[in-house]
PDB file of C-alpha atoms and ligand atoms in Angstrom:
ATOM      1  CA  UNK A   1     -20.857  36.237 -90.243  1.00 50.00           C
ATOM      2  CA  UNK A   2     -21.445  33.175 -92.763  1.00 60.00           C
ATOM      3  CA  UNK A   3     -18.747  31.023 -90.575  1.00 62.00           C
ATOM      4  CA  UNK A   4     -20.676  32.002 -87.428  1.00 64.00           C
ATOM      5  CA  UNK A   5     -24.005  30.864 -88.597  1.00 69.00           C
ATOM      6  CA  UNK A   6     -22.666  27.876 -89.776  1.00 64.00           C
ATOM      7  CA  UNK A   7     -20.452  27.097 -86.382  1.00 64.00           C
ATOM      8  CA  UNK A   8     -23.522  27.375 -84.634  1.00 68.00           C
ATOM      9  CA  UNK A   9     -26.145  25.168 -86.804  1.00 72.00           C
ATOM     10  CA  UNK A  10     -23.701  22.221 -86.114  1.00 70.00           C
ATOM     11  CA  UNK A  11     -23.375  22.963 -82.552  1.00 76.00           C
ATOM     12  CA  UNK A  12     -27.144  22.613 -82.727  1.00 79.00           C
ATOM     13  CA  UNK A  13     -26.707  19.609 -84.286  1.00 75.00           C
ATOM     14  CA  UNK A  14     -24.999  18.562 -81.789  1.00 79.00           C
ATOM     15  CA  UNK A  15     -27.066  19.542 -78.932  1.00 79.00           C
ATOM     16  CA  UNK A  16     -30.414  17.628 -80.704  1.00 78.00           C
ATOM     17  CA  UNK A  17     -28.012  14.519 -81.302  1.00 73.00           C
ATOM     18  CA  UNK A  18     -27.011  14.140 -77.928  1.00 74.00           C
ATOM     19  CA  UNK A  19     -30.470  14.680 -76.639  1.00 79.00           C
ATOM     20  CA  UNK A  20     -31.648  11.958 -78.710  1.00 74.00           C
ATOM     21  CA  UNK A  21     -29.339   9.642 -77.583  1.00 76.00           C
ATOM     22  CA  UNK A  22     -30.266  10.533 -73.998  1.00 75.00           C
ATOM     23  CA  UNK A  23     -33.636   9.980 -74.802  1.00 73.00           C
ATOM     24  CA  UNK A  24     -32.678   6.199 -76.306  1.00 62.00           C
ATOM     25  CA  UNK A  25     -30.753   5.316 -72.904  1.00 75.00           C
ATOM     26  CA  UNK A  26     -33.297   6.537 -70.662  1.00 73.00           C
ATOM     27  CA  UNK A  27     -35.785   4.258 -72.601  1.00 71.00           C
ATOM     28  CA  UNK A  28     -33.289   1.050 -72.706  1.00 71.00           C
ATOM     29  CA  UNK A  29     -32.935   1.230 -68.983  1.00 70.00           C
ATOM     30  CA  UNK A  30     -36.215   1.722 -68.375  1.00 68.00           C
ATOM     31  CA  UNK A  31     -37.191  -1.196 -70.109  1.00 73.00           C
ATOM     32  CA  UNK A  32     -34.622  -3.126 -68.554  1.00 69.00           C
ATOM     33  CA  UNK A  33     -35.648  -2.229 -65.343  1.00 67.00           C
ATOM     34  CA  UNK A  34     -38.867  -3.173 -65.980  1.00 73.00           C
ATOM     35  CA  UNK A  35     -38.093  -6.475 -67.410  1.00 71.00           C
ATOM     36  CA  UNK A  36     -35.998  -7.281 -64.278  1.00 71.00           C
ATOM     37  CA  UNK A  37     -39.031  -6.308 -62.016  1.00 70.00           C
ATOM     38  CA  UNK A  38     -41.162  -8.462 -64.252  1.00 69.00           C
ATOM     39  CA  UNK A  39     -38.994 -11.903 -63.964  1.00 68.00           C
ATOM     40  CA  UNK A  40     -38.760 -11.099 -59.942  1.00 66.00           C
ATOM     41  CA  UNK A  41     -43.073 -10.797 -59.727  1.00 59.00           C
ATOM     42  CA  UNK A  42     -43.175 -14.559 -61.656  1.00 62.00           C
ATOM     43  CA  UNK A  43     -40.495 -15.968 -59.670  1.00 62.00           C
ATOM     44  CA  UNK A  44     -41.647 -15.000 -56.373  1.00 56.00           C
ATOM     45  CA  UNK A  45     -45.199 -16.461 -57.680  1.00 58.00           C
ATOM     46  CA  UNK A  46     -43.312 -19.491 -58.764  1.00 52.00           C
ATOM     47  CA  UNK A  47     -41.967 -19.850 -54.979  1.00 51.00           C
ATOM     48  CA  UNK A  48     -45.348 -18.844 -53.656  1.00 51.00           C
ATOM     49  CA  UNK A  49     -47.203 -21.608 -55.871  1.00 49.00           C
ATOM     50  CA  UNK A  50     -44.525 -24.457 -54.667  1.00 55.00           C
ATOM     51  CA  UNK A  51     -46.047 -24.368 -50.985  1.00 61.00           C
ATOM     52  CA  UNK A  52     -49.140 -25.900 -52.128  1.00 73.00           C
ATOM     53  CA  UNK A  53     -50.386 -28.972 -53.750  1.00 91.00           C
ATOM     54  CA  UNK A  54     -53.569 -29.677 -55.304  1.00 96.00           C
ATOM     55  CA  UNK A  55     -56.056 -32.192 -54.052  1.00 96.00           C
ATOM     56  CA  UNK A  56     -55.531 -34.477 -57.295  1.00 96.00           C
ATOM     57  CA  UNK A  57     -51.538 -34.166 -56.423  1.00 96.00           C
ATOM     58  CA  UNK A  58     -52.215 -35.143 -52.964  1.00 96.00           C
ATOM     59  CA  UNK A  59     -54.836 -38.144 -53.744  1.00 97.00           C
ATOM     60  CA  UNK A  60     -51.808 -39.627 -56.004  1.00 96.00           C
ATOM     61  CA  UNK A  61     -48.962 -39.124 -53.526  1.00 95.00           C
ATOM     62  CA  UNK A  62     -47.746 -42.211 -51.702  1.00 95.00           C
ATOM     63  CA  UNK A  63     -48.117 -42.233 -47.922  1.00 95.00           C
ATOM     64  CA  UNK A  64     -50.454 -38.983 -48.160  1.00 96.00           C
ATOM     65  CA  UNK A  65     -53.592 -39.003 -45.830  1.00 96.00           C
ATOM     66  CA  UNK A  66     -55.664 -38.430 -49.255  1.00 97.00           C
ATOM     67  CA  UNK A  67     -54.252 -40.987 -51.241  1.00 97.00           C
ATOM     68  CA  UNK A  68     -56.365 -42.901 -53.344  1.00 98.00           C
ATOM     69  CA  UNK A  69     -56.923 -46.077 -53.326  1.00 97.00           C
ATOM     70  CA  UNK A  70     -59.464 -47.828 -55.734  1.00 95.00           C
ATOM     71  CA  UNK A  71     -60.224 -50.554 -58.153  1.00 93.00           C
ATOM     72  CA  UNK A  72     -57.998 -48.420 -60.465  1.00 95.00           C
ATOM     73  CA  UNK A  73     -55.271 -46.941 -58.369  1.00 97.00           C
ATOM     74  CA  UNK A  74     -53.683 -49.770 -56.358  1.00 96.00           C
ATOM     75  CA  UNK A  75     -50.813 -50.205 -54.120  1.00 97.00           C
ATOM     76  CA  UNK A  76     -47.425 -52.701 -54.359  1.00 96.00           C
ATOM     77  CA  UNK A  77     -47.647 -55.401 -52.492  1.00 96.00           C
ATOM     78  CA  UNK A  78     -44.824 -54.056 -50.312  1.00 96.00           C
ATOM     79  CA  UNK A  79     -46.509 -51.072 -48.930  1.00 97.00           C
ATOM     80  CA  UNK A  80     -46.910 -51.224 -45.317  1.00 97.00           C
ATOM     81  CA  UNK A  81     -47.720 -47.580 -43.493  1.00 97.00           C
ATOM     82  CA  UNK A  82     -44.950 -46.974 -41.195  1.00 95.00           C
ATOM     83  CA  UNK A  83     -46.515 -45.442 -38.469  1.00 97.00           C
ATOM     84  CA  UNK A  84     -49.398 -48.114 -37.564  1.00 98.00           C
ATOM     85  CA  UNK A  85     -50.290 -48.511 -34.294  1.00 98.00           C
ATOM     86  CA  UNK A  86     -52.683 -51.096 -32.295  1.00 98.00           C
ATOM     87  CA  UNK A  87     -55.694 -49.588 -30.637  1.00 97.00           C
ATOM     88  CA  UNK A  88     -56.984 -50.199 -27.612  1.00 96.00           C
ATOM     89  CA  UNK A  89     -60.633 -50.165 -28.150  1.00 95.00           C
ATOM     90  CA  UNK A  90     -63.634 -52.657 -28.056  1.00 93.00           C
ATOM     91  CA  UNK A  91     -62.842 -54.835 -30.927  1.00 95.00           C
ATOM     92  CA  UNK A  92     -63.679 -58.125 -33.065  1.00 93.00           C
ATOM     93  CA  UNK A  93     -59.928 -58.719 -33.668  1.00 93.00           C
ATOM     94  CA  UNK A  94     -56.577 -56.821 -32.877  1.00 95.00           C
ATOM     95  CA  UNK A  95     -56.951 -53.709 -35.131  1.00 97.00           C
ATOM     96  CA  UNK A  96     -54.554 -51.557 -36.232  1.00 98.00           C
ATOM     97  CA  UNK A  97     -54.576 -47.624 -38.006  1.00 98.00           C
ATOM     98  CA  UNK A  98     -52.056 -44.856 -38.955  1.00 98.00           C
ATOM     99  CA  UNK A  99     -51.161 -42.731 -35.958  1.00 98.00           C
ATOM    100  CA  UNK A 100     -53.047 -40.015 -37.049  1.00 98.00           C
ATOM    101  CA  UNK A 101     -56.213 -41.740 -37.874  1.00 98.00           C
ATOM    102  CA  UNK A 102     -56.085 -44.429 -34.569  1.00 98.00           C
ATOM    103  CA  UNK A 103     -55.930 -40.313 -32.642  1.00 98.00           C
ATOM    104  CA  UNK A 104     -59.465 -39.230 -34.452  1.00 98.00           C
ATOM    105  CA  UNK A 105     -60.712 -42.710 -33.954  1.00 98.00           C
ATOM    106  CA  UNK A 106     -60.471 -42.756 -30.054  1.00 98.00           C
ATOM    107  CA  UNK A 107     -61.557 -38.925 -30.155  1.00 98.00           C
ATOM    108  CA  UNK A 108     -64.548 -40.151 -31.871  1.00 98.00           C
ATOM    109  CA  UNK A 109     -64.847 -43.167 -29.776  1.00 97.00           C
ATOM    110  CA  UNK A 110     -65.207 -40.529 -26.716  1.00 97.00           C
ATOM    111  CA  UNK A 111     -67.534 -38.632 -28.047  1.00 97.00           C
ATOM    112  CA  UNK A 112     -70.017 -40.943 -29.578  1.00 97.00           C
ATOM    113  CA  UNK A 113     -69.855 -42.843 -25.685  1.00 96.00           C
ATOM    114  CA  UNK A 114     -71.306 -39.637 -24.178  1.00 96.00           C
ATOM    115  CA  UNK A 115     -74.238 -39.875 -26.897  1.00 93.00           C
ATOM    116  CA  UNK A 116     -74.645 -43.444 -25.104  1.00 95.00           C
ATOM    117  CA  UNK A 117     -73.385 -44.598 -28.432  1.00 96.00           C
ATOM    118  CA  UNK A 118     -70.520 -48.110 -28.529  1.00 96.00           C
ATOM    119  CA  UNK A 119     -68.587 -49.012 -31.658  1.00 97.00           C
ATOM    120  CA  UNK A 120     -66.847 -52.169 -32.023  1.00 96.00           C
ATOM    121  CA  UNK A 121     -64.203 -52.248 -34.388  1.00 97.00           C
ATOM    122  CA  UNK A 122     -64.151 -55.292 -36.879  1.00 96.00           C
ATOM    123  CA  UNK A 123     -61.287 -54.496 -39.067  1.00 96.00           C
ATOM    124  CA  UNK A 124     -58.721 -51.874 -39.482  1.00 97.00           C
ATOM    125  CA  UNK A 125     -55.262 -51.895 -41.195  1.00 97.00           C
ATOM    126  CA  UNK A 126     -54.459 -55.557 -43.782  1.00 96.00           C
ATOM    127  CA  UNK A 127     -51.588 -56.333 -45.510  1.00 97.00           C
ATOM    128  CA  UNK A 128     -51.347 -57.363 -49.108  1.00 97.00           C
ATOM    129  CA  UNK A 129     -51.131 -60.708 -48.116  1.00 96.00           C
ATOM    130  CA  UNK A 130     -54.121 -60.681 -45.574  1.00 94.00           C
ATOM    131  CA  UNK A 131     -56.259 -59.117 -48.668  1.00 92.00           C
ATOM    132  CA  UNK A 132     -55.266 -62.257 -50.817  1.00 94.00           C
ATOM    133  CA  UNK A 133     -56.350 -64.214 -48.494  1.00 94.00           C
ATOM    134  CA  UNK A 134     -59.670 -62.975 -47.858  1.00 92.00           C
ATOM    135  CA  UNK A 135     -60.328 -62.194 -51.470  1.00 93.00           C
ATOM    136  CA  UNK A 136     -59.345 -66.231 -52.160  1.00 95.00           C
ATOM    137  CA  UNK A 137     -62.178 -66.954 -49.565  1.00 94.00           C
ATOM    138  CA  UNK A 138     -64.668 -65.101 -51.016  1.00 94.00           C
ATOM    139  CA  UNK A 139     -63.871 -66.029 -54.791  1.00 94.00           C
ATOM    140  CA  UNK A 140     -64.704 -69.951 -53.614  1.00 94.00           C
ATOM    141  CA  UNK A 141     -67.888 -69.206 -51.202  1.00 94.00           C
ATOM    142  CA  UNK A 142     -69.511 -66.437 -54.120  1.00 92.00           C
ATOM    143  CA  UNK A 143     -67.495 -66.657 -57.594  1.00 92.00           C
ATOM    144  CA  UNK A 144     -65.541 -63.566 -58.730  1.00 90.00           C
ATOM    145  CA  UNK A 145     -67.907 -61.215 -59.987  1.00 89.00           C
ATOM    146  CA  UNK A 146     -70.018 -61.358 -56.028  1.00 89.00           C
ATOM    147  CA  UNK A 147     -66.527 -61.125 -55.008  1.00 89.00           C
ATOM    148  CA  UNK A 148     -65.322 -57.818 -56.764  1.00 86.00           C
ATOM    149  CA  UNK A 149     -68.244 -56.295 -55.706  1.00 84.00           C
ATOM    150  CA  UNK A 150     -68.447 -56.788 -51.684  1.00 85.00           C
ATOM    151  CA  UNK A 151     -64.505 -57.365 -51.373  1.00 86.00           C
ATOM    152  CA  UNK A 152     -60.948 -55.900 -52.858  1.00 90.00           C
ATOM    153  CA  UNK A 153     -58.283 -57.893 -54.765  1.00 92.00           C
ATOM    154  CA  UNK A 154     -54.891 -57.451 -52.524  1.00 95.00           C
ATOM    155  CA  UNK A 155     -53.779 -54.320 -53.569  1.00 96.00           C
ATOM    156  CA  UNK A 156     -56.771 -52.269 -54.272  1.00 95.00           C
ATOM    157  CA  UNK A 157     -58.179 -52.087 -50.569  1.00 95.00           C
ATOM    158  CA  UNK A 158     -58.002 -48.627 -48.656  1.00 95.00           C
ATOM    159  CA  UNK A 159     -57.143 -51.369 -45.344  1.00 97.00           C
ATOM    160  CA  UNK A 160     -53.938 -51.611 -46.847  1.00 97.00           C
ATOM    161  CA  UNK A 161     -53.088 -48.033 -46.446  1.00 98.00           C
ATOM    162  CA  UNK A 162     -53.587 -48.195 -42.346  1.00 98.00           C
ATOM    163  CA  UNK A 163     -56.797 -45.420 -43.050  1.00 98.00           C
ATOM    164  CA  UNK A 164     -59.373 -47.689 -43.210  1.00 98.00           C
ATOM    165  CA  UNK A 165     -61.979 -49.217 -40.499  1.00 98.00           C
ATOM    166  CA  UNK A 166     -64.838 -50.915 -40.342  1.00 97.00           C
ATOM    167  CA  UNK A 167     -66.965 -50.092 -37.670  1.00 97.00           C
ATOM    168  CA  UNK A 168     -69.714 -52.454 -36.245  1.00 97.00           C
ATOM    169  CA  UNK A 169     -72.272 -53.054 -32.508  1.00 95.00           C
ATOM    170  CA  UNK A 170     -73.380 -55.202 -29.891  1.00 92.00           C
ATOM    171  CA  UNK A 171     -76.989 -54.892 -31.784  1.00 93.00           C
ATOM    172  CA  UNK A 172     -74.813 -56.118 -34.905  1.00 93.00           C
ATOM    173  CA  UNK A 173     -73.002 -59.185 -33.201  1.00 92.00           C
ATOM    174  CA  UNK A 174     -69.975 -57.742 -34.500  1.00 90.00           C
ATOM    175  CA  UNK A 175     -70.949 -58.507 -37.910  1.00 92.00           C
ATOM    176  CA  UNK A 176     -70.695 -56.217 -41.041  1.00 94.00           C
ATOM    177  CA  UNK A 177     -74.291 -55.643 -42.517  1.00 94.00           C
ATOM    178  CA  UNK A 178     -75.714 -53.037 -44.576  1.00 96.00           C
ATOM    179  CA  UNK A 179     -78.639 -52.465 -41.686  1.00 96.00           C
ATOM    180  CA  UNK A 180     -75.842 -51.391 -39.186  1.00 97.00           C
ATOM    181  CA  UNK A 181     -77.040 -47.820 -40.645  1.00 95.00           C
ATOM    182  CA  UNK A 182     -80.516 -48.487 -38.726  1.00 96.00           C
ATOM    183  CA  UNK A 183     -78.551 -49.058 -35.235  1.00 97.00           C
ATOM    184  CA  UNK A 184     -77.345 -45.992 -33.157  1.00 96.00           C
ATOM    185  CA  UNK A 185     -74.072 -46.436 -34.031  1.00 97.00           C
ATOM    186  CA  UNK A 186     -74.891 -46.171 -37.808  1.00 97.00           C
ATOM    187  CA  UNK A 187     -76.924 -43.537 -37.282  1.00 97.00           C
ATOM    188  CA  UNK A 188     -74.864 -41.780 -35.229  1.00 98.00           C
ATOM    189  CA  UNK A 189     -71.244 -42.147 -37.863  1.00 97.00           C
ATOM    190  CA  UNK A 190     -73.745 -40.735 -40.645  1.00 97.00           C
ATOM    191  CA  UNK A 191     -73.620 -37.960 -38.957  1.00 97.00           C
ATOM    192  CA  UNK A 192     -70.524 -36.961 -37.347  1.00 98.00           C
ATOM    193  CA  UNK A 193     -68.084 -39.196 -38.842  1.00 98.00           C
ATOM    194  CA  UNK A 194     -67.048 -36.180 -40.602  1.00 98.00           C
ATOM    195  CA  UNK A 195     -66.210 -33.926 -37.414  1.00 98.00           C
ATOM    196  CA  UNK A 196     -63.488 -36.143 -36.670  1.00 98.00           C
ATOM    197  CA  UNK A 197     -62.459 -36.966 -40.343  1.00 98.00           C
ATOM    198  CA  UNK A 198     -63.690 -40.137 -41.273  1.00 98.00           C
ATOM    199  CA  UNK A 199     -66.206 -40.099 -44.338  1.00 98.00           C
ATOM    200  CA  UNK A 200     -68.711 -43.454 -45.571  1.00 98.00           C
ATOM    201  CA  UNK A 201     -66.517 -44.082 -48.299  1.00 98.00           C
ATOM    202  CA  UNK A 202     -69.181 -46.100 -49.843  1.00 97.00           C
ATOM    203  CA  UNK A 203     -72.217 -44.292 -49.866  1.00 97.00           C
ATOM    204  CA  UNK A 204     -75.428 -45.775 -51.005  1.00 96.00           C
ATOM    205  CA  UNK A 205     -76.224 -44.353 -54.540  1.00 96.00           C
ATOM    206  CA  UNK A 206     -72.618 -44.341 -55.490  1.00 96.00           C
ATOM    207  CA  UNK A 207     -71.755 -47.913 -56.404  1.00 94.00           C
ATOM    208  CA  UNK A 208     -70.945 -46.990 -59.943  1.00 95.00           C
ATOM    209  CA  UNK A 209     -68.223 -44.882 -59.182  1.00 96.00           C
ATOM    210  CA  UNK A 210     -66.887 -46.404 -55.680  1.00 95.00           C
ATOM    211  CA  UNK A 211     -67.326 -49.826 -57.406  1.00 91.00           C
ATOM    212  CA  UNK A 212     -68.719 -51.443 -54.134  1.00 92.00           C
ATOM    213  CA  UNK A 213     -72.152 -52.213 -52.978  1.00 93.00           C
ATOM    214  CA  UNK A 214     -73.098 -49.473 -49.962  1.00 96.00           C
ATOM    215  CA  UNK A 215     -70.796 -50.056 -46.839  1.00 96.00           C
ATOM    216  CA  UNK A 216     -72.003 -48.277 -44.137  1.00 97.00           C
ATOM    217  CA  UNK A 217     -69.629 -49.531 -41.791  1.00 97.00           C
ATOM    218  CA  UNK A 218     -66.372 -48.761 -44.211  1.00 98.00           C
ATOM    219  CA  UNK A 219     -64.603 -45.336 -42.872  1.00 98.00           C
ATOM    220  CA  UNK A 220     -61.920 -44.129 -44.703  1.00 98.00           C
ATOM    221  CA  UNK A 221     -59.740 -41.570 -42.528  1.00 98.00           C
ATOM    222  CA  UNK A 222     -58.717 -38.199 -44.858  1.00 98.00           C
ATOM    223  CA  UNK A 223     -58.755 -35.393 -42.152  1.00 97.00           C
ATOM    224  CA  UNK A 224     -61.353 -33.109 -40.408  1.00 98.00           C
ATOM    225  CA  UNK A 225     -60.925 -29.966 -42.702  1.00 96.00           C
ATOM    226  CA  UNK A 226     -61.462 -32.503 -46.407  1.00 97.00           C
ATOM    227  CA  UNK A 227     -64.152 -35.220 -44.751  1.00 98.00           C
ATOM    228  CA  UNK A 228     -66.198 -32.183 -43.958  1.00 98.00           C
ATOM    229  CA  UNK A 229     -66.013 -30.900 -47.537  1.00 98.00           C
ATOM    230  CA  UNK A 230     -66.871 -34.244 -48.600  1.00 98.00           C
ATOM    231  CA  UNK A 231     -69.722 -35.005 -46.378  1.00 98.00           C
ATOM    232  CA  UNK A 232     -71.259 -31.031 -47.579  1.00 98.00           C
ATOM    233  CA  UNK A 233     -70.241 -32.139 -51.170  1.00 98.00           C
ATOM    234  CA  UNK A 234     -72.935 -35.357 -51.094  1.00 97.00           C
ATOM    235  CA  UNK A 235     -70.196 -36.867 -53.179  1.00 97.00           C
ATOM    236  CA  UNK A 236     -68.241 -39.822 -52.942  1.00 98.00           C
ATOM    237  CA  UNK A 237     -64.458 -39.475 -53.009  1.00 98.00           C
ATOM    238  CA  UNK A 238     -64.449 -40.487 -56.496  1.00 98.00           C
ATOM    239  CA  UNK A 239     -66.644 -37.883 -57.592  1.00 98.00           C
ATOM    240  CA  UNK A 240     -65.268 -34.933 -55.459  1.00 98.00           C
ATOM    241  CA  UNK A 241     -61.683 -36.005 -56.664  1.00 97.00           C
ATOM    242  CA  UNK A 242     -62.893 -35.296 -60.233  1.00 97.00           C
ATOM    243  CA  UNK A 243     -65.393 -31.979 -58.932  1.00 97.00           C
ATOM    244  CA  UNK A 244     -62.697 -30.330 -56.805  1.00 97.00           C
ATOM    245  CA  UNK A 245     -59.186 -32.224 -57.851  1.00 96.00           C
ATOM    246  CA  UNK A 246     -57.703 -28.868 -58.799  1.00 95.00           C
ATOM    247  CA  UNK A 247     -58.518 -27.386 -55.338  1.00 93.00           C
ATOM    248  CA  UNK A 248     -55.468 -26.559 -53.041  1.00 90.00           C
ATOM    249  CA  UNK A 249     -54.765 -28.084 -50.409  1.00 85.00           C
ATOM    250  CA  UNK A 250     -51.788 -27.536 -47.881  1.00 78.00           C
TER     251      UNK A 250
HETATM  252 ZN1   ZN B 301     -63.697 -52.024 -44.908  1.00 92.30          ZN
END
């Protein structure tokens, strides 16, 4: 009777060891399984966060329709845009513009003509060199510091980068004066520059962060979808860059 009892206590034993060791190797694989599903969720966000850039990203990136260009963030003197192309519009000089931008340009061109309203283009894509050259010029007829502030040094103009135009009107003689934004055409670029992707990029009221006096002829080409954020914003590019840098974009 005393060998029975004991037989079975340490088949009991038995029985409550090898359900605790189930227990431990239903836990382990659990967490493993977890663990697995956990490294899958952050890689697939990984993936997922790869497709887009920020706006900051894109403003630095070389050849990107946001780059930034500035007093601070320059370009080589070997950067030439590789898709520039010569438009055919009512101009001051042969003027040339990125693909994509020279494509807004003559949609805007269209439009504005059925508002009865006539650009002439003045300027549009310069090379280093052409910058030096007209920077030289203005250095002699208005010293350096008149010169900074109406004019780039080669290498920090947004003409350089092929997204750039200045826009001017018969009322203006062709020139580039700050009371083109009393003329139709002024008027009529305040307000719909943006639908077609253009913004001012030197806005009145802005000087201390553009570092230019107010260009009302100056458009900068960055796309439909951002110029419209911009123009909403009241900002110049400058001071939406730093606002809404860490927004993505596509
Ligand atoms: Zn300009």
């Amino acid at each position: 009777m005393q060998k029975k009892d004991f037989l079975l206590k340490r088949y009991q034993w038995l029985l409550i060891g090898f359900l605790v060791l189930i227990v431990c190797l239903s836990t382990a694989s659990f967490h493993f399984i977890q663990n697995q599903e956990q490294k899958k969720t952050h890689q697939n966000r990984k993936t997922k966060t790869a497709h887009y850039t920020t706006l900051k990203e894109k403003a630095a990136q070389s050849g990107s329709l946001e780059q930034l260009v500035n007093k601070t963030h320059t370009l080589s003197r070997d950067y030439v845009p590789q898709d520039l192309v010569t438009l055919n519009v009512k101009s001051v000089r042969a003027v040339q513009l990125r693909k994509e931008a020279a494509e807004a340009l003559y949609r805007m061109f269209d439009a504005a003509s059925k508002n009865g309203v006539t650009f002439v283009a003045n300027s549009g894509y310069r090379s280093y060199g052409d910058q030096e050259k007209i920077f030289t010029q203005h250095v002699q007829t208005m010293g350096e510091a008149k010169a900074n502030a109406i004019s780039s040094k080669p290498g920090e103009s947004e003409h350089q980068l092929g997204l750039a135009i200045d826009l001017t009107c018969a009322e203006m003689s062709g020139d580039l004066q700050q009371s083109f934004d009393n003329t139709a055409e002024g008027k009529w670029v305040q307000a719909h520059a943006q639908d077609y992707g253009f913004i001012i990029r030197f806005p009145k009221g802005a000087e201390a962060q553009t570092g230019y006096e107010y260009e009302p002829w100056h458009l900068r080409y960055v796309g439909v979808s951002l110029a419209q954020k911009i123009k909403k914003s009241g900002l110049c590019y400058e001071a939406y860059l730093k606002k809404y840098g860490a927004d993505r974009v596509k």
